[in-house]
Amino acid sequence: MDKSFYKSSVFFIDPQSLRNMAEYDYHLLANNKKDKIVFYCSQFYDFKPIENSNIQCKPIFKYTYKKNRLIKLLSYVFSYVIIAIHVLRYRPRAIHVQWFRIPAFDYRLIHLLKSLFKIKFIFTAHNILPHDTGDQYKKVFQKTYNIADAIIVHAESTKEELSNLFHIPKSRISVILHGLLHMNVDNEQLKAKEASFKEKYNTNGKIVFTSLGLQNQYKGSDIIVDVWSKTKELNSNPHCCLIIAGMNKGVDTTPLNTIDNAFVEERLISNEEFYYLMQLTDVYLLPYRKISQSGALLTAITFHTPVLVSQVGGIAEPLDIARIGWKMEKPDFQSLQEWLLYLVKHPQEIKDIKTASTEWGKVERHFNWSNISEATSRLYNSFA
């Protein structure tokens, strides 16, 4: 272990560095050419190796797939004890945390390290509060935001919300975009499974609406089910179909069981199946009730897939940059129904947006990872 490297570095901590977060970490760190960073990540990190001499990876988090809750807890705590020892020995110039897995414990440990060693603490609020938890963690996140020297959010609207909700000075909140997410798939597996996918999802000549990944209330999955099941012009229309695929957390999809043009897969879908379905999609449905920024949206952009989004959080901001979809007035039954009925009557508009390379280029340039990494580096060095 190079002591001088650690002493002048930023400790970048992501206990959940898998799937989309692993890709986020990869792009943010691989594009940083200026700062020495120690990346404390999961042993199950599942994206590309970070080939950057300024980055040293320490895969110390082992808790993810442990089934016993006590062992899982102890494993997580032990990983942070190792980080605390490293802080004690090497005194990094800053600690940058991506997620709190056990908020009460995480806050207390970070607060202790800050108090003892006067180390700068940066927190990325990917979501202001954990999804589907109400006010359960509001107090501990109030304390966390109060002790943070800098808070990163991904949208201007999130900055306003965070400042208003927790009374945080805007000067301590930095808006740094979340870059685009590209699916990491095995092309051989994709080719091998394409025939079975085509047989399962018979969508030839149809407008394909999809909702992919985790299905739950905050994403508005229940609104999609409700509208499709109660609107004859949609569920009896042979020229369109709905595909809902992904793990289900509390959404009743049974009203779609008897509808011929609705397909529901309530299970974890593979990266290859997600990739295939995204390519198949004509309009990706994102009627979120609450969100800061959506990894699903940032993935859809890389496929040039038109999106129908609600105007909450920062999810609609890409549509202010370029015409890559449509904005719902509200995440409710009436608004979604009106837009779906409009879209099935205007297939050419969908095709025009899907093939508008100039518009997609604007968005891709806006969410460029090099610029995002440079902005993060400037924040690090503002504490120098």
mmCIF file of C-alpha atoms in Angstrom:
data_model
loop_
_atom_site.group_PDB
_atom_site.id
_atom_site.type_symbol
_atom_site.label_atom_id
_atom_site.label_comp_id
_atom_site.label_asym_id
_atom_site.label_seq_id
_atom_site.Cartn_x
_atom_site.Cartn_y
_atom_site.Cartn_z
ATOM 1 C CA MET A 1 0.000 0.000 0.000
ATOM 2 C CA ASP A 2 1.441 3.361 -1.088
ATOM 3 C CA LYS A 3 1.053 5.567 1.991
ATOM 4 C CA SER A 4 1.742 8.806 0.091
ATOM 5 C CA PHE A 5 -0.995 7.959 -2.439
ATOM 6 C CA TYR A 6 -3.549 7.383 0.303
ATOM 7 C CA LYS A 7 -2.608 10.511 2.264
ATOM 8 C CA SER A 8 -3.249 12.855 -0.647
ATOM 9 C CA SER A 9 -6.301 11.061 -1.969
ATOM 10 C CA VAL A 10 -10.080 11.249 -1.865
ATOM 11 C CA PHE A 11 -11.763 8.194 -0.339
ATOM 12 C CA PHE A 12 -14.646 7.419 -2.721
ATOM 13 C CA ILE A 13 -17.057 5.033 -0.978
ATOM 14 C CA ASP A 14 -19.864 3.115 -2.693
ATOM 15 C CA PRO A 15 -21.159 0.054 -0.785
ATOM 16 C CA GLN A 16 -23.696 -0.586 -3.585
ATOM 17 C CA SER A 17 -21.351 -0.585 -6.581
ATOM 18 C CA LEU A 18 -23.331 -3.020 -8.722
ATOM 19 C CA ARG A 19 -25.353 -2.719 -11.932
ATOM 20 C CA ASN A 20 -26.213 0.937 -12.695
ATOM 21 C CA MET A 21 -24.196 2.241 -9.752
ATOM 22 C CA ALA A 22 -21.136 0.270 -10.865
ATOM 23 C CA GLU A 23 -21.428 1.934 -14.267
ATOM 24 C CA TYR A 24 -21.863 5.349 -12.641
ATOM 25 C CA ASP A 25 -18.752 4.791 -10.516
ATOM 26 C CA TYR A 26 -16.777 3.531 -13.503
ATOM 27 C CA HIS A 27 -17.446 6.519 -15.766
ATOM 28 C CA LEU A 28 -17.013 9.097 -13.004
ATOM 29 C CA LEU A 29 -13.678 7.641 -11.875
ATOM 30 C CA ALA A 30 -12.248 6.485 -15.205
ATOM 31 C CA ASN A 31 -12.621 10.016 -16.587
ATOM 32 C CA ASN A 32 -10.927 11.675 -13.608
ATOM 33 C CA LYS A 33 -7.333 12.382 -14.694
ATOM 34 C CA LYS A 34 -6.409 14.848 -11.928
ATOM 35 C CA ASP A 35 -7.215 13.420 -8.500
ATOM 36 C CA LYS A 36 -5.831 10.473 -6.583
ATOM 37 C CA ILE A 37 -8.840 8.428 -5.516
ATOM 38 C CA VAL A 38 -9.180 5.269 -3.430
ATOM 39 C CA PHE A 39 -12.373 3.520 -4.534
ATOM 40 C CA TYR A 40 -13.940 1.468 -1.724
ATOM 41 C CA CYS A 41 -16.416 -0.744 -3.550
ATOM 42 C CA SER A 42 -18.271 -4.045 -3.460
ATOM 43 C CA GLN A 43 -16.439 -7.298 -4.034
ATOM 44 C CA PHE A 44 -19.216 -7.935 -6.546
ATOM 45 C CA TYR A 45 -18.550 -4.800 -8.618
ATOM 46 C CA ASP A 46 -19.797 -5.908 -12.039
ATOM 47 C CA PHE A 47 -18.770 -3.324 -14.619
ATOM 48 C CA LYS A 48 -15.529 -2.760 -16.545
ATOM 49 C CA PRO A 49 -12.201 -2.607 -14.671
ATOM 50 C CA ILE A 50 -11.144 0.990 -14.041
ATOM 51 C CA GLU A 51 -7.911 1.415 -15.993
ATOM 52 C CA ASN A 52 -6.704 4.682 -14.520
ATOM 53 C CA SER A 53 -3.425 5.007 -12.604
ATOM 54 C CA ASN A 54 -5.002 7.718 -10.427
ATOM 55 C CA ILE A 55 -7.543 5.227 -9.062
ATOM 56 C CA GLN A 56 -6.853 2.414 -6.604
ATOM 57 C CA CYS A 57 -9.749 0.008 -6.072
ATOM 58 C CA LYS A 58 -10.385 -1.589 -2.693
ATOM 59 C CA PRO A 59 -13.262 -4.112 -3.036
ATOM 60 C CA ILE A 60 -14.041 -4.518 0.652
ATOM 61 C CA PHE A 61 -17.852 -4.659 0.892
ATOM 62 C CA LYS A 62 -18.995 -8.308 1.052
ATOM 63 C CA TYR A 63 -22.474 -7.992 2.561
ATOM 64 C CA THR A 64 -24.605 -7.947 -0.601
ATOM 65 C CA TYR A 65 -25.518 -11.613 -1.058
ATOM 66 C CA LYS A 66 -25.343 -12.823 2.541
ATOM 67 C CA LYS A 67 -28.716 -14.298 3.507
ATOM 68 C CA ASN A 68 -28.510 -14.057 7.290
ATOM 69 C CA ARG A 69 -29.485 -10.497 8.297
ATOM 70 C CA LEU A 70 -27.159 -10.392 11.323
ATOM 71 C CA ILE A 71 -24.175 -11.635 9.310
ATOM 72 C CA LYS A 72 -25.036 -9.141 6.585
ATOM 73 C CA LEU A 73 -25.109 -6.300 9.123
ATOM 74 C CA LEU A 74 -21.830 -7.362 10.741
ATOM 75 C CA SER A 75 -20.145 -7.703 7.364
ATOM 76 C CA TYR A 76 -21.187 -4.183 6.378
ATOM 77 C CA VAL A 77 -20.056 -2.701 9.709
ATOM 78 C CA PHE A 78 -16.707 -4.531 9.518
ATOM 79 C CA SER A 79 -16.047 -3.098 6.035
ATOM 80 C CA TYR A 80 -16.579 0.408 7.384
ATOM 81 C CA VAL A 81 -14.300 -0.336 10.350
ATOM 82 C CA ILE A 82 -11.537 -1.051 7.811
ATOM 83 C CA ILE A 83 -12.236 2.284 6.104
ATOM 84 C CA ALA A 84 -12.149 4.045 9.491
ATOM 85 C CA ILE A 85 -8.738 2.488 10.201
ATOM 86 C CA HIS A 86 -7.512 3.722 6.823
ATOM 87 C CA VAL A 87 -8.785 7.213 7.642
ATOM 88 C CA LEU A 88 -6.936 7.075 10.965
ATOM 89 C CA ARG A 89 -3.678 5.952 9.305
ATOM 90 C CA TYR A 90 -3.667 8.006 6.126
ATOM 91 C CA ARG A 91 -5.836 11.088 6.749
ATOM 92 C CA PRO A 92 -7.289 11.512 3.223
ATOM 93 C CA ARG A 93 -8.183 15.017 2.119
ATOM 94 C CA ALA A 94 -11.876 14.135 1.692
ATOM 95 C CA ILE A 95 -14.414 11.343 2.006
ATOM 96 C CA HIS A 96 -16.994 11.126 -0.771
ATOM 97 C CA VAL A 97 -19.911 8.776 0.013
ATOM 98 C CA GLN A 98 -22.409 7.637 -2.628
ATOM 99 C CA TRP A 99 -24.996 5.778 -0.543
ATOM 100 C CA PHE A 100 -25.927 5.093 3.053
ATOM 101 C CA ARG A 101 -26.943 1.454 3.467
ATOM 102 C CA ILE A 102 -27.596 1.703 7.225
ATOM 103 C CA PRO A 103 -28.256 5.440 7.648
ATOM 104 C CA ALA A 104 -28.095 5.671 11.464
ATOM 105 C CA PHE A 105 -24.771 3.796 11.603
ATOM 106 C CA ASP A 106 -23.298 5.490 8.527
ATOM 107 C CA TYR A 107 -24.087 8.967 9.819
ATOM 108 C CA ARG A 108 -22.580 8.320 13.248
ATOM 109 C CA LEU A 109 -19.374 6.904 11.814
ATOM 110 C CA ILE A 110 -18.895 9.743 9.303
ATOM 111 C CA HIS A 111 -19.675 12.301 12.016
ATOM 112 C CA LEU A 112 -17.073 10.697 14.287
ATOM 113 C CA LEU A 113 -14.397 10.703 11.563
ATOM 114 C CA LYS A 114 -15.129 14.329 10.703
ATOM 115 C CA SER A 115 -14.984 15.390 14.349
ATOM 116 C CA LEU A 116 -11.740 13.558 15.124
ATOM 117 C CA PHE A 117 -9.762 14.218 11.963
ATOM 118 C CA LYS A 118 -11.305 17.378 10.447
ATOM 119 C CA ILE A 119 -11.803 15.616 7.111
ATOM 120 C CA LYS A 120 -14.071 17.096 4.447
ATOM 121 C CA PHE A 121 -17.235 15.077 3.800
ATOM 122 C CA ILE A 122 -18.981 15.040 0.416
ATOM 123 C CA PHE A 123 -22.290 13.236 -0.037
ATOM 124 C CA THR A 124 -24.043 12.475 -3.311
ATOM 125 C CA ALA A 125 -27.803 12.622 -2.824
ATOM 126 C CA HIS A 126 -28.845 10.380 -5.696
ATOM 127 C CA ASN A 127 -32.223 10.502 -3.953
ATOM 128 C CA ILE A 128 -32.982 13.036 -1.214
ATOM 129 C CA LEU A 129 -34.473 10.256 0.915
ATOM 130 C CA PRO A 130 -34.460 6.487 0.269
ATOM 131 C CA HIS A 131 -37.343 5.401 -1.966
ATOM 132 C CA ASP A 132 -40.586 4.197 -0.387
ATOM 133 C CA THR A 133 -39.542 5.101 3.173
ATOM 134 C CA GLY A 134 -41.632 8.217 3.777
ATOM 135 C CA ASP A 135 -40.194 10.252 6.677
ATOM 136 C CA GLN A 136 -38.598 7.217 8.344
ATOM 137 C CA TYR A 137 -35.058 8.461 7.676
ATOM 138 C CA LYS A 138 -35.722 12.174 7.555
ATOM 139 C CA LYS A 139 -34.049 12.965 10.893
ATOM 140 C CA VAL A 140 -30.848 11.082 10.163
ATOM 141 C CA PHE A 141 -30.565 12.599 6.690
ATOM 142 C CA GLN A 142 -31.189 16.051 8.159
ATOM 143 C CA LYS A 143 -28.141 15.450 10.362
ATOM 144 C CA THR A 144 -26.168 14.040 7.442
ATOM 145 C CA TYR A 145 -26.858 17.033 5.208
ATOM 146 C CA ASN A 146 -26.027 19.393 8.092
ATOM 147 C CA ILE A 147 -22.510 17.956 8.529
ATOM 148 C CA ALA A 148 -21.738 17.589 4.814
ATOM 149 C CA ASP A 149 -19.222 20.100 3.486
ATOM 150 C CA ALA A 150 -20.719 19.600 0.023
ATOM 151 C CA ILE A 151 -23.782 17.798 -1.310
ATOM 152 C CA ILE A 152 -24.010 16.683 -4.934
ATOM 153 C CA VAL A 153 -27.413 16.428 -6.630
ATOM 154 C CA HIS A 154 -28.203 15.700 -10.263
ATOM 155 C CA ALA A 155 -30.804 18.354 -11.078
ATOM 156 C CA GLU A 156 -31.632 21.985 -10.274
ATOM 157 C CA SER A 157 -35.086 20.969 -9.075
ATOM 158 C CA THR A 158 -33.491 18.551 -6.587
ATOM 159 C CA LYS A 159 -31.265 21.352 -5.281
ATOM 160 C CA GLU A 160 -34.338 23.509 -4.635
ATOM 161 C CA GLU A 161 -36.184 20.655 -2.947
ATOM 162 C CA LEU A 162 -33.228 19.688 -0.767
ATOM 163 C CA SER A 163 -32.618 23.273 0.309
ATOM 164 C CA ASN A 164 -36.267 23.898 1.129
ATOM 165 C CA LEU A 165 -36.950 20.577 2.853
ATOM 166 C CA PHE A 166 -33.830 20.463 5.023
ATOM 167 C CA HIS A 167 -32.957 24.193 5.200
ATOM 168 C CA ILE A 168 -29.528 23.611 3.661
ATOM 169 C CA PRO A 169 -27.711 26.671 2.254
ATOM 170 C CA LYS A 170 -27.660 26.448 -1.538
ATOM 171 C CA SER A 171 -23.978 27.327 -1.480
ATOM 172 C CA ARG A 172 -23.278 23.827 -0.111
ATOM 173 C CA ILE A 173 -25.305 22.064 -2.829
ATOM 174 C CA SER A 174 -23.659 21.421 -6.202
ATOM 175 C CA VAL A 175 -25.634 20.325 -9.247
ATOM 176 C CA ILE A 176 -23.495 17.793 -11.125
ATOM 177 C CA LEU A 177 -25.313 15.782 -13.760
ATOM 178 C CA HIS A 178 -25.677 12.008 -13.807
ATOM 179 C CA GLY A 179 -24.255 10.717 -17.077
ATOM 180 C CA LEU A 180 -25.825 8.334 -19.557
ATOM 181 C CA LEU A 181 -25.934 4.625 -18.756
ATOM 182 C CA HIS A 182 -25.036 2.002 -21.349
ATOM 183 C CA MET A 183 -26.207 -1.572 -20.892
ATOM 184 C CA ASN A 184 -23.347 -4.040 -20.314
ATOM 185 C CA VAL A 185 -24.483 -7.195 -22.115
ATOM 186 C CA ASP A 186 -22.974 -10.421 -23.398
ATOM 187 C CA ASN A 187 -23.524 -10.143 -27.157
ATOM 188 C CA GLU A 188 -23.259 -13.904 -27.658
ATOM 189 C CA GLN A 189 -25.959 -14.524 -25.048
ATOM 190 C CA LEU A 190 -28.079 -11.791 -26.613
ATOM 191 C CA LYS A 191 -27.873 -13.412 -30.053
ATOM 192 C CA ALA A 192 -28.586 -16.840 -28.593
ATOM 193 C CA LYS A 193 -31.737 -15.622 -26.844
ATOM 194 C CA GLU A 194 -33.123 -13.312 -29.530
ATOM 195 C CA ALA A 195 -35.190 -16.065 -31.181
ATOM 196 C CA SER A 196 -36.934 -16.959 -27.916
ATOM 197 C CA PHE A 197 -37.489 -13.277 -27.120
ATOM 198 C CA LYS A 198 -39.090 -12.701 -30.535
ATOM 199 C CA GLU A 199 -41.400 -15.664 -30.020
ATOM 200 C CA LYS A 200 -42.392 -14.544 -26.525
ATOM 201 C CA TYR A 201 -42.947 -10.875 -27.407
ATOM 202 C CA ASN A 202 -44.842 -10.913 -30.710
ATOM 203 C CA THR A 203 -44.887 -7.182 -31.425
ATOM 204 C CA ASN A 204 -44.649 -6.972 -35.206
ATOM 205 C CA GLY A 205 -46.480 -3.926 -36.561
ATOM 206 C CA LYS A 206 -47.444 -2.689 -33.091
ATOM 207 C CA ILE A 207 -46.604 0.417 -31.087
ATOM 208 C CA VAL A 208 -44.771 -0.993 -28.085
ATOM 209 C CA PHE A 209 -45.129 0.739 -24.708
ATOM 210 C CA THR A 210 -42.926 -0.590 -21.907
ATOM 211 C CA SER A 211 -42.142 -0.222 -18.222
ATOM 212 C CA LEU A 212 -38.949 -2.108 -17.378
ATOM 213 C CA GLY A 213 -37.069 -2.894 -14.176
ATOM 214 C CA LEU A 214 -38.426 -2.659 -10.640
ATOM 215 C CA GLN A 215 -42.163 -1.992 -10.594
ATOM 216 C CA ASN A 216 -43.527 -0.044 -7.624
ATOM 217 C CA GLN A 217 -45.767 2.828 -6.641
ATOM 218 C CA TYR A 218 -43.215 5.658 -6.682
ATOM 219 C CA LYS A 219 -42.492 4.800 -10.348
ATOM 220 C CA GLY A 220 -46.213 5.007 -11.108
ATOM 221 C CA SER A 221 -46.413 1.375 -12.246
ATOM 222 C CA ASP A 222 -49.878 1.068 -10.723
ATOM 223 C CA ILE A 223 -51.081 4.033 -12.836
ATOM 224 C CA ILE A 224 -49.942 2.230 -15.995
ATOM 225 C CA VAL A 225 -51.851 -0.927 -14.993
ATOM 226 C CA ASP A 226 -54.941 1.075 -14.106
ATOM 227 C CA VAL A 227 -55.034 3.064 -17.346
ATOM 228 C CA TRP A 228 -54.358 0.138 -19.663
ATOM 229 C CA SER A 229 -56.848 -2.196 -17.972
ATOM 230 C CA LYS A 230 -59.665 0.403 -17.972
ATOM 231 C CA THR A 231 -59.212 1.951 -21.427
ATOM 232 C CA LYS A 232 -60.803 -0.058 -24.218
ATOM 233 C CA GLU A 233 -59.149 2.047 -26.927
ATOM 234 C CA LEU A 234 -55.832 0.726 -25.606
ATOM 235 C CA ASN A 235 -56.468 -2.802 -24.358
ATOM 236 C CA SER A 236 -58.579 -3.774 -27.388
ATOM 237 C CA ASN A 237 -56.328 -2.110 -29.936
ATOM 238 C CA PRO A 238 -54.511 -4.654 -32.168
ATOM 239 C CA HIS A 239 -51.980 -1.998 -33.231
ATOM 240 C CA CYS A 240 -50.369 -1.451 -29.816
ATOM 241 C CA CYS A 241 -49.223 -3.436 -26.803
ATOM 242 C CA LEU A 242 -47.892 -2.982 -23.279
ATOM 243 C CA ILE A 243 -44.933 -4.844 -21.762
ATOM 244 C CA ILE A 244 -44.224 -4.654 -18.026
ATOM 245 C CA ALA A 245 -41.102 -6.594 -17.079
ATOM 246 C CA GLY A 246 -39.181 -6.604 -13.808
ATOM 247 C CA MET A 247 -39.427 -7.368 -10.104
ATOM 248 C CA ASN A 248 -42.715 -6.254 -8.560
ATOM 249 C CA LYS A 249 -42.876 -4.440 -5.235
ATOM 250 C CA GLY A 250 -46.516 -4.063 -4.228
ATOM 251 C CA VAL A 251 -48.207 -3.348 -7.590
ATOM 252 C CA ASP A 252 -51.341 -5.361 -8.429
ATOM 253 C CA THR A 253 -50.981 -6.354 -12.083
ATOM 254 C CA THR A 254 -53.817 -8.917 -12.081
ATOM 255 C CA PRO A 255 -56.184 -6.598 -14.029
ATOM 256 C CA LEU A 256 -53.905 -7.190 -17.037
ATOM 257 C CA ASN A 257 -54.100 -11.004 -16.830
ATOM 258 C CA THR A 258 -56.977 -11.337 -19.300
ATOM 259 C CA ILE A 259 -55.814 -8.639 -21.720
ATOM 260 C CA ASP A 260 -54.313 -10.017 -24.922
ATOM 261 C CA ASN A 261 -52.081 -7.053 -25.752
ATOM 262 C CA ALA A 262 -50.521 -6.764 -22.290
ATOM 263 C CA PHE A 263 -47.483 -8.838 -21.269
ATOM 264 C CA VAL A 264 -46.347 -8.951 -17.634
ATOM 265 C CA GLU A 265 -43.113 -10.542 -16.392
ATOM 266 C CA GLU A 266 -42.897 -10.254 -12.593
ATOM 267 C CA ARG A 267 -39.298 -11.363 -12.131
ATOM 268 C CA LEU A 268 -35.737 -10.125 -12.315
ATOM 269 C CA ILE A 269 -34.984 -9.837 -16.028
ATOM 270 C CA SER A 270 -31.487 -10.366 -17.378
ATOM 271 C CA ASN A 271 -29.404 -7.583 -18.877
ATOM 272 C CA GLU A 272 -29.838 -9.255 -22.269
ATOM 273 C CA GLU A 273 -33.625 -9.310 -21.963
ATOM 274 C CA PHE A 274 -33.687 -5.688 -20.772
ATOM 275 C CA TYR A 275 -31.481 -4.733 -23.740
ATOM 276 C CA TYR A 276 -33.728 -6.559 -26.197
ATOM 277 C CA LEU A 277 -36.901 -5.047 -24.772
ATOM 278 C CA MET A 278 -35.441 -1.549 -24.792
ATOM 279 C CA GLN A 279 -34.566 -1.952 -28.468
ATOM 280 C CA LEU A 280 -38.116 -3.118 -29.055
ATOM 281 C CA THR A 281 -39.685 -0.154 -27.236
ATOM 282 C CA ASP A 282 -41.396 2.671 -29.110
ATOM 283 C CA VAL A 283 -42.351 4.663 -25.992
ATOM 284 C CA TYR A 284 -40.838 4.103 -22.559
ATOM 285 C CA LEU A 285 -43.302 4.959 -19.767
ATOM 286 C CA LEU A 286 -41.931 6.836 -16.747
ATOM 287 C CA PRO A 287 -44.923 8.301 -14.842
ATOM 288 C CA TYR A 288 -42.936 8.740 -11.622
ATOM 289 C CA ARG A 289 -44.699 10.188 -8.591
ATOM 290 C CA LYS A 290 -41.358 11.146 -6.984
ATOM 291 C CA ILE A 291 -37.792 11.019 -8.302
ATOM 292 C CA SER A 292 -34.561 13.012 -8.398
ATOM 293 C CA GLN A 293 -33.126 11.493 -11.570
ATOM 294 C CA SER A 294 -33.805 8.176 -13.246
ATOM 295 C CA GLY A 295 -31.247 5.602 -14.344
ATOM 296 C CA ALA A 296 -33.978 4.144 -16.536
ATOM 297 C CA LEU A 297 -34.315 7.434 -18.420
ATOM 298 C CA LEU A 298 -30.539 7.791 -18.801
ATOM 299 C CA THR A 299 -30.421 4.275 -20.239
ATOM 300 C CA ALA A 300 -33.310 4.950 -22.630
ATOM 301 C CA ILE A 301 -31.451 7.946 -24.063
ATOM 302 C CA THR A 302 -28.546 5.732 -25.148
ATOM 303 C CA PHE A 303 -31.025 3.608 -27.143
ATOM 304 C CA HIS A 304 -32.699 6.702 -28.666
ATOM 305 C CA THR A 305 -35.951 5.443 -27.178
ATOM 306 C CA PRO A 306 -38.701 8.103 -26.882
ATOM 307 C CA VAL A 307 -39.942 8.608 -23.333
ATOM 308 C CA LEU A 308 -43.196 9.721 -21.723
ATOM 309 C CA VAL A 309 -42.303 11.265 -18.362
ATOM 310 C CA SER A 310 -43.984 13.016 -15.478
ATOM 311 C CA GLN A 311 -42.782 16.483 -14.489
ATOM 312 C CA VAL A 312 -41.368 15.651 -11.061
ATOM 313 C CA GLY A 313 -37.808 16.003 -9.790
ATOM 314 C CA GLY A 314 -35.254 16.215 -12.563
ATOM 315 C CA ILE A 315 -36.638 13.499 -14.782
ATOM 316 C CA ALA A 316 -38.160 15.880 -17.337
ATOM 317 C CA GLU A 317 -35.059 18.089 -17.649
ATOM 318 C CA PRO A 318 -33.571 16.195 -20.640
ATOM 319 C CA LEU A 319 -36.735 17.074 -22.590
ATOM 320 C CA ASP A 320 -35.926 20.762 -22.053
ATOM 321 C CA ILE A 321 -32.651 20.167 -23.907
ATOM 322 C CA ALA A 322 -34.097 18.323 -26.884
ATOM 323 C CA ARG A 323 -37.381 16.860 -28.107
ATOM 324 C CA ILE A 324 -36.875 13.216 -27.185
ATOM 325 C CA GLY A 325 -40.369 12.502 -25.864
ATOM 326 C CA TRP A 326 -43.364 13.968 -24.090
ATOM 327 C CA LYS A 327 -44.159 15.408 -20.648
ATOM 328 C CA MET A 328 -47.251 14.446 -18.674
ATOM 329 C CA GLU A 329 -48.881 17.286 -16.752
ATOM 330 C CA LYS A 330 -49.337 15.109 -13.656
ATOM 331 C CA PRO A 331 -48.510 11.503 -12.682
ATOM 332 C CA ASP A 332 -52.158 10.471 -12.591
ATOM 333 C CA PHE A 333 -54.751 8.391 -14.459
ATOM 334 C CA GLN A 334 -56.182 11.172 -16.609
ATOM 335 C CA SER A 335 -52.871 12.569 -17.815
ATOM 336 C CA LEU A 336 -51.376 9.177 -18.683
ATOM 337 C CA GLN A 337 -54.570 8.054 -20.402
ATOM 338 C CA GLU A 338 -54.735 11.215 -22.527
ATOM 339 C CA TRP A 339 -51.130 10.841 -23.648
ATOM 340 C CA LEU A 340 -51.392 7.135 -24.460
ATOM 341 C CA LEU A 341 -54.528 7.741 -26.529
ATOM 342 C CA TYR A 342 -52.764 10.599 -28.319
ATOM 343 C CA LEU A 343 -49.677 8.504 -29.061
ATOM 344 C CA VAL A 344 -51.523 5.498 -30.499
ATOM 345 C CA LYS A 345 -53.165 7.916 -32.948
ATOM 346 C CA HIS A 346 -49.842 9.519 -33.929
ATOM 347 C CA PRO A 347 -47.373 6.715 -34.751
ATOM 348 C CA GLN A 348 -45.490 8.929 -37.200
ATOM 349 C CA GLU A 349 -44.671 11.382 -34.422
ATOM 350 C CA ILE A 350 -43.140 8.536 -32.428
ATOM 351 C CA LYS A 351 -41.034 7.476 -35.438
ATOM 352 C CA ASP A 352 -39.920 11.053 -36.074
ATOM 353 C CA ILE A 353 -38.665 11.450 -32.511
ATOM 354 C CA LYS A 354 -37.011 8.030 -32.543
ATOM 355 C CA THR A 355 -34.993 8.922 -35.659
ATOM 356 C CA ALA A 356 -34.186 12.567 -34.776
ATOM 357 C CA SER A 357 -30.411 12.086 -34.534
ATOM 358 C CA THR A 358 -29.733 15.809 -34.073
ATOM 359 C CA GLU A 359 -32.000 15.953 -31.009
ATOM 360 C CA TRP A 360 -30.497 12.825 -29.459
ATOM 361 C CA GLY A 361 -27.025 14.223 -30.070
ATOM 362 C CA LYS A 362 -27.865 17.346 -28.043
ATOM 363 C CA VAL A 363 -28.832 15.244 -25.035
ATOM 364 C CA GLU A 364 -25.829 12.941 -25.345
ATOM 365 C CA ARG A 365 -23.452 15.906 -25.366
ATOM 366 C CA HIS A 366 -25.206 17.464 -22.363
ATOM 367 C CA PHE A 367 -24.741 14.309 -20.255
ATOM 368 C CA ASN A 368 -21.098 13.805 -21.238
ATOM 369 C CA TRP A 369 -19.136 11.882 -18.580
ATOM 370 C CA SER A 370 -15.892 13.817 -19.100
ATOM 371 C CA ASN A 371 -17.629 17.063 -18.186
ATOM 372 C CA ILE A 372 -19.313 15.428 -15.201
ATOM 373 C CA SER A 373 -16.018 14.045 -13.910
ATOM 374 C CA GLU A 374 -14.329 17.427 -14.425
ATOM 375 C CA ALA A 375 -17.064 19.152 -12.391
ATOM 376 C CA THR A 376 -16.615 16.610 -9.589
ATOM 377 C CA SER A 377 -12.860 17.167 -9.632
ATOM 378 C CA ARG A 378 -13.357 20.945 -9.335
ATOM 379 C CA LEU A 379 -15.508 20.320 -6.267
ATOM 380 C CA TYR A 380 -12.802 18.145 -4.697
ATOM 381 C CA ASN A 381 -10.183 20.796 -5.321
ATOM 382 C CA SER A 382 -12.337 23.604 -3.930
ATOM 383 C CA PHE A 383 -11.367 22.166 -0.520
ATOM 384 C CA ALA A 384 -7.620 22.155 -1.246
#
